[in-house]
JSON list of C-alpha atoms in Angstrom, two decimals:
[
{"chain": "A", "resi": 2, "resn": "VAL", "atom": "CA", "xyz": [-1.98, 6.70, -6.97]},
{"chain": "A", "resi": 3, "resn": "GLN", "atom": "CA", "xyz": [-3.06, 3.54, -5.13]},
{"chain": "A", "resi": 4, "resn": "LEU", "atom": "CA", "xyz": [-0.74, 0.73, -5.57]},
{"chain": "A", "resi": 5, "resn": "GLN", "atom": "CA", "xyz": [-2.85, -3.14, -4.93]},
{"chain": "A", "resi": 6, "resn": "ALA", "atom": "CA", "xyz": [-0.13, -5.94, -5.52]},
{"chain": "A", "resi": 7, "resn": "SER", "atom": "CA", "xyz": [-1.16, -9.40, -6.17]},
{"chain": "A", "resi": 8, "resn": "GLY", "atom": "CA", "xyz": [0.51, -12.83, -7.80]},
{"chain": "A", "resi": 9, "resn": "GLY", "atom": "CA", "xyz": [2.00, -14.22, -4.32]},
{"chain": "A", "resi": 10, "resn": "GLY", "atom": "CA", "xyz": [2.17, -18.16, -3.64]},
{"chain": "A", "resi": 11, "resn": "LEU", "atom": "CA", "xyz": [3.10, -20.93, -2.55]},
{"chain": "A", "resi": 12, "resn": "VAL", "atom": "CA", "xyz": [6.07, -22.37, -5.13]},
{"chain": "A", "resi": 13, "resn": "GLN", "atom": "CA", "xyz": [8.88, -24.79, -5.25]},
{"chain": "A", "resi": 14, "resn": "ALA", "atom": "CA", "xyz": [12.63, -24.33, -5.53]},
{"chain": "A", "resi": 15, "resn": "GLY", "atom": "CA", "xyz": [13.08, -23.58, -9.17]},
{"chain": "A", "resi": 16, "resn": "GLY", "atom": "CA", "xyz": [9.97, -22.62, -10.33]},
{"chain": "A", "resi": 17, "resn": "SER", "atom": "CA", "xyz": [8.61, -18.86, -11.33]},
{"chain": "A", "resi": 18, "resn": "LEU", "atom": "CA", "xyz": [6.11, -16.68, -9.54]},
{"chain": "A", "resi": 19, "resn": "ARG", "atom": "CA", "xyz": [4.92, -13.28, -12.05]},
{"chain": "A", "resi": 20, "resn": "LEU", "atom": "CA", "xyz": [3.46, -10.70, -9.46]},
{"chain": "A", "resi": 21, "resn": "SER", "atom": "CA", "xyz": [1.61, -7.85, -11.36]},
{"chain": "A", "resi": 22, "resn": "CYS", "atom": "CA", "xyz": [1.45, -4.01, -9.34]},
{"chain": "A", "resi": 23, "resn": "VAL", "atom": "CA", "xyz": [-2.11, -1.63, -10.18]},
{"chain": "A", "resi": 24, "resn": "ALA", "atom": "CA", "xyz": [-2.07, 1.76, -10.14]},
{"chain": "A", "resi": 25, "resn": "SER", "atom": "CA", "xyz": [-5.18, 3.56, -9.42]},
{"chain": "A", "resi": 26, "resn": "GLY", "atom": "CA", "xyz": [-5.68, 7.17, -9.62]},
{"chain": "A", "resi": 27, "resn": "GLY", "atom": "CA", "xyz": [-2.90, 7.24, -11.81]},
{"chain": "A", "resi": 28, "resn": "THR", "atom": "CA", "xyz": [0.39, 5.60, -14.08]},
{"chain": "A", "resi": 29, "resn": "PHE", "atom": "CA", "xyz": [3.44, 4.21, -14.06]},
{"chain": "A", "resi": 30, "resn": "SER", "atom": "CA", "xyz": [4.28, 6.82, -17.33]},
{"chain": "A", "resi": 31, "resn": "ASP", "atom": "CA", "xyz": [5.94, 9.20, -14.81]},
{"chain": "A", "resi": 32, "resn": "LEU", "atom": "CA", "xyz": [6.58, 7.41, -11.97]},
{"chain": "A", "resi": 33, "resn": "ALA", "atom": "CA", "xyz": [9.58, 5.64, -10.68]},
{"chain": "A", "resi": 34, "resn": "THR", "atom": "CA", "xyz": [8.73, 1.68, -9.68]},
{"chain": "A", "resi": 35, "resn": "GLY", "atom": "CA", "xyz": [10.27, -0.33, -7.69]},
{"chain": "A", "resi": 36, "resn": "TRP", "atom": "CA", "xyz": [9.87, -3.49, -6.11]},
{"chain": "A", "resi": 37, "resn": "PHE", "atom": "CA", "xyz": [10.85, -4.48, -2.76]},
{"chain": "A", "resi": 38, "resn": "ARG", "atom": "CA", "xyz": [10.79, -7.31, -0.44]},
{"chain": "A", "resi": 39, "resn": "GLN", "atom": "CA", "xyz": [10.68, -8.20, 3.47]},
{"chain": "A", "resi": 40, "resn": "ALA", "atom": "CA", "xyz": [11.30, -11.53, 5.43]},
{"chain": "A", "resi": 41, "resn": "PRO", "atom": "CA", "xyz": [10.02, -12.58, 8.34]},
{"chain": "A", "resi": 42, "resn": "GLY", "atom": "CA", "xyz": [12.59, -10.33, 10.94]},
{"chain": "A", "resi": 43, "resn": "LYS", "atom": "CA", "xyz": [14.77, -8.78, 8.78]},
{"chain": "A", "resi": 44, "resn": "GLU", "atom": "CA", "xyz": [14.71, -5.47, 7.12]},
{"chain": "A", "resi": 45, "resn": "ARG", "atom": "CA", "xyz": [12.40, -4.04, 3.82]},
{"chain": "A", "resi": 46, "resn": "GLU", "atom": "CA", "xyz": [14.84, -5.02, 0.98]},
{"chain": "A", "resi": 47, "resn": "PHE", "atom": "CA", "xyz": [15.21, -3.44, -2.23]},
{"chain": "A", "resi": 48, "resn": "VAL", "atom": "CA", "xyz": [14.70, -6.04, -5.21]},
{"chain": "A", "resi": 49, "resn": "VAL", "atom": "CA", "xyz": [14.53, -3.72, -8.37]},
{"chain": "A", "resi": 50, "resn": "GLY", "atom": "CA", "xyz": [13.63, -0.19, -9.48]},
{"chain": "A", "resi": 51, "resn": "VAL", "atom": "CA", "xyz": [13.31, 1.35, -12.53]},
{"chain": "A", "resi": 52, "resn": "ARG", "atom": "CA", "xyz": [12.87, 4.74, -14.17]},
{"chain": "A", "resi": 53, "resn": "TRP", "atom": "CA", "xyz": [10.68, 4.48, -17.25]},
{"chain": "A", "resi": 54, "resn": "ASN", "atom": "CA", "xyz": [11.11, 7.98, -18.90]},
{"chain": "A", "resi": 55, "resn": "ALA", "atom": "CA", "xyz": [15.68, 7.31, -18.43]},
{"chain": "A", "resi": 56, "resn": "GLY", "atom": "CA", "xyz": [14.78, 3.84, -19.40]},
{"chain": "A", "resi": 57, "resn": "SER", "atom": "CA", "xyz": [16.52, 2.66, -16.61]},
{"chain": "A", "resi": 58, "resn": "ILE", "atom": "CA", "xyz": [16.55, -0.29, -14.38]},
{"chain": "A", "resi": 59, "resn": "ARG", "atom": "CA", "xyz": [18.74, -1.38, -11.71]},
{"chain": "A", "resi": 60, "resn": "TYR", "atom": "CA", "xyz": [18.08, -4.93, -9.82]},
{"chain": "A", "resi": 61, "resn": "ALA", "atom": "CA", "xyz": [19.63, -6.42, -6.23]},
{"chain": "A", "resi": 62, "resn": "ASP", "atom": "CA", "xyz": [22.27, -8.59, -6.95]},
{"chain": "A", "resi": 63, "resn": "SER", "atom": "CA", "xyz": [20.81, -11.19, -5.28]},
{"chain": "A", "resi": 64, "resn": "VAL", "atom": "CA", "xyz": [18.16, -11.52, -7.89]},
{"chain": "A", "resi": 65, "resn": "LYS", "atom": "CA", "xyz": [20.15, -10.31, -10.88]},
{"chain": "A", "resi": 66, "resn": "GLY", "atom": "CA", "xyz": [20.10, -12.72, -14.13]},
{"chain": "A", "resi": 67, "resn": "ARG", "atom": "CA", "xyz": [16.22, -14.15, -12.36]},
{"chain": "A", "resi": 68, "resn": "PHE", "atom": "CA", "xyz": [13.91, -11.23, -12.33]},
{"chain": "A", "resi": 69, "resn": "THR", "atom": "CA", "xyz": [12.56, -8.82, -14.62]},
{"chain": "A", "resi": 70, "resn": "ILE", "atom": "CA", "xyz": [10.21, -6.14, -13.83]},
{"chain": "A", "resi": 71, "resn": "SER", "atom": "CA", "xyz": [7.75, -4.56, -16.97]},
{"chain": "A", "resi": 72, "resn": "ARG", "atom": "CA", "xyz": [4.45, -2.48, -17.40]},
{"chain": "A", "resi": 73, "resn": "ASN", "atom": "CA", "xyz": [1.55, -3.66, -19.62]},
{"chain": "A", "resi": 74, "resn": "LYS", "atom": "CA", "xyz": [0.76, -1.49, -22.77]},
{"chain": "A", "resi": 75, "resn": "ASP", "atom": "CA", "xyz": [-1.64, 1.42, -21.26]},
{"chain": "A", "resi": 76, "resn": "ARG", "atom": "CA", "xyz": [1.69, 1.72, -18.34]},
{"chain": "A", "resi": 77, "resn": "SER", "atom": "CA", "xyz": [-0.92, 0.57, -15.81]},
{"chain": "A", "resi": 78, "resn": "THR", "atom": "CA", "xyz": [0.09, -2.26, -14.33]},
{"chain": "A", "resi": 79, "resn": "VAL", "atom": "CA", "xyz": [3.64, -3.48, -13.91]},
{"chain": "A", "resi": 80, "resn": "TYR", "atom": "CA", "xyz": [5.05, -7.27, -13.40]},
{"chain": "A", "resi": 81, "resn": "LEU", "atom": "CA", "xyz": [8.02, -8.62, -11.81]},
{"chain": "A", "resi": 82, "resn": "GLN", "atom": "CA", "xyz": [8.22, -11.60, -13.38]},
{"chain": "A", "resi": 83, "resn": "MET", "atom": "CA", "xyz": [10.46, -14.28, -11.59]},
{"chain": "A", "resi": 84, "resn": "ASN", "atom": "CA", "xyz": [12.71, -17.51, -12.55]},
{"chain": "A", "resi": 85, "resn": "ASN", "atom": "CA", "xyz": [14.53, -19.90, -10.55]},
{"chain": "A", "resi": 86, "resn": "LEU", "atom": "CA", "xyz": [13.11, -18.81, -7.52]},
{"chain": "A", "resi": 87, "resn": "LYS", "atom": "CA", "xyz": [15.04, -20.49, -4.24]},
{"chain": "A", "resi": 88, "resn": "PRO", "atom": "CA", "xyz": [14.07, -20.84, -0.63]},
{"chain": "A", "resi": 89, "resn": "GLU", "atom": "CA", "xyz": [15.92, -17.08, 0.76]},
{"chain": "A", "resi": 90, "resn": "ASP", "atom": "CA", "xyz": [13.44, -15.32, -1.88]},
{"chain": "A", "resi": 91, "resn": "THR", "atom": "CA", "xyz": [10.67, -16.05, -0.15]},
{"chain": "A", "resi": 92, "resn": "ALA", "atom": "CA", "xyz": [9.05, -12.56, 1.92]},
{"chain": "A", "resi": 93, "resn": "ILE", "atom": "CA", "xyz": [6.58, -10.52, 1.45]},
{"chain": "A", "resi": 94, "resn": "TYR", "atom": "CA", "xyz": [6.91, -8.49, -2.05]},
{"chain": "A", "resi": 95, "resn": "PHE", "atom": "CA", "xyz": [5.99, -4.74, -2.01]},
{"chain": "A", "resi": 96, "resn": "CYS", "atom": "CA", "xyz": [5.45, -2.57, -5.14]},
{"chain": "A", "resi": 97, "resn": "ALA", "atom": "CA", "xyz": [6.52, 1.35, -4.72]},
{"chain": "A", "resi": 98, "resn": "ALA", "atom": "CA", "xyz": [6.25, 4.17, -6.73]},
{"chain": "A", "resi": 99, "resn": "GLY", "atom": "CA", "xyz": [7.59, 7.70, -6.67]},
{"chain": "A", "resi": 100, "resn": "PRO", "atom": "CA", "xyz": [7.93, 10.62, -8.83]},
{"chain": "A", "resi": 101, "resn": "ARG", "atom": "CA", "xyz": [11.46, 11.62, -9.42]},
{"chain": "A", "resi": 102, "resn": "ILE", "atom": "CA", "xyz": [13.75, 9.15, -8.35]},
{"chain": "A", "resi": 103, "resn": "ILE", "atom": "CA", "xyz": [17.33, 9.39, -9.40]},
{"chain": "A", "resi": 104, "resn": "TRP", "atom": "CA", "xyz": [19.22, 6.18, -10.45]},
{"chain": "A", "resi": 105, "resn": "SER", "atom": "CA", "xyz": [21.01, 6.54, -6.84]},
{"chain": "A", "resi": 106, "resn": "ASN", "atom": "CA", "xyz": [18.45, 6.38, -4.68]},
{"chain": "A", "resi": 107, "resn": "LEU", "atom": "CA", "xyz": [16.04, 3.48, -6.55]},
{"chain": "A", "resi": 108, "resn": "ASP", "atom": "CA", "xyz": [17.07, 1.14, -3.58]},
{"chain": "A", "resi": 109, "resn": "VAL", "atom": "CA", "xyz": [15.78, 3.57, -0.81]},
{"chain": "A", "resi": 110, "resn": "PRO", "atom": "CA", "xyz": [12.54, 2.48, 0.53]},
{"chain": "A", "resi": 111, "resn": "SER", "atom": "CA", "xyz": [11.81, 6.74, 1.64]},
{"chain": "A", "resi": 112, "resn": "SER", "atom": "CA", "xyz": [12.42, 7.42, -1.88]},
{"chain": "A", "resi": 113, "resn": "TYR", "atom": "CA", "xyz": [9.26, 6.18, -3.18]},
{"chain": "A", "resi": 114, "resn": "ASN", "atom": "CA", "xyz": [5.46, 7.55, -1.66]},
{"chain": "A", "resi": 115, "resn": "SER", "atom": "CA", "xyz": [2.97, 5.26, -2.46]},
{"chain": "A", "resi": 116, "resn": "TRP", "atom": "CA", "xyz": [2.93, 1.49, -1.92]},
{"chain": "A", "resi": 117, "resn": "GLY", "atom": "CA", "xyz": [1.01, -1.29, -2.57]},
{"chain": "A", "resi": 118, "resn": "GLN", "atom": "CA", "xyz": [-0.52, -3.82, 0.34]},
{"chain": "A", "resi": 119, "resn": "GLY", "atom": "CA", "xyz": [2.67, -6.60, -0.22]},
{"chain": "A", "resi": 120, "resn": "THR", "atom": "CA", "xyz": [2.37, -10.38, -1.33]},
{"chain": "A", "resi": 121, "resn": "GLN", "atom": "CA", "xyz": [3.24, -13.17, 0.20]},
{"chain": "A", "resi": 122, "resn": "VAL", "atom": "CA", "xyz": [5.62, -15.07, -1.65]},
{"chain": "A", "resi": 123, "resn": "THR", "atom": "CA", "xyz": [7.21, -18.63, -0.31]},
{"chain": "A", "resi": 124, "resn": "VAL", "atom": "CA", "xyz": [9.38, -21.20, -1.97]},
{"chain": "A", "resi": 125, "resn": "SER", "atom": "CA", "xyz": [9.97, -24.35, -0.78]},
{"chain": "A", "resi": 126, "resn": "SER", "atom": "CA", "xyz": [13.03, -26.20, -1.02]}
]
């Protein structure tokens, strides 16, 4: 499956953005999905991961209560709703997908075998 991320932009602190990740050549029906981010000079950081079939979602502590992952009815698009954004949320955001990812590995980038190209999110103070 190929992934295309979009929806990034420039927003003031406290604002909101919704990122989208569209799948082609497949759907998110049987794939675990994750969002990661990478700020300049830093390693890729886990944001959220979900095992759709199990209905289990895991958020990084830094975004819990502010970010929400969801998908559309035909399971072709995954969304990341980001509210109450902070300057430290500034990064390139990547969506990822992969089969048979167990809960404890949702935060491990190498667990995923498909990646989108990334979308820039910039939060000004």
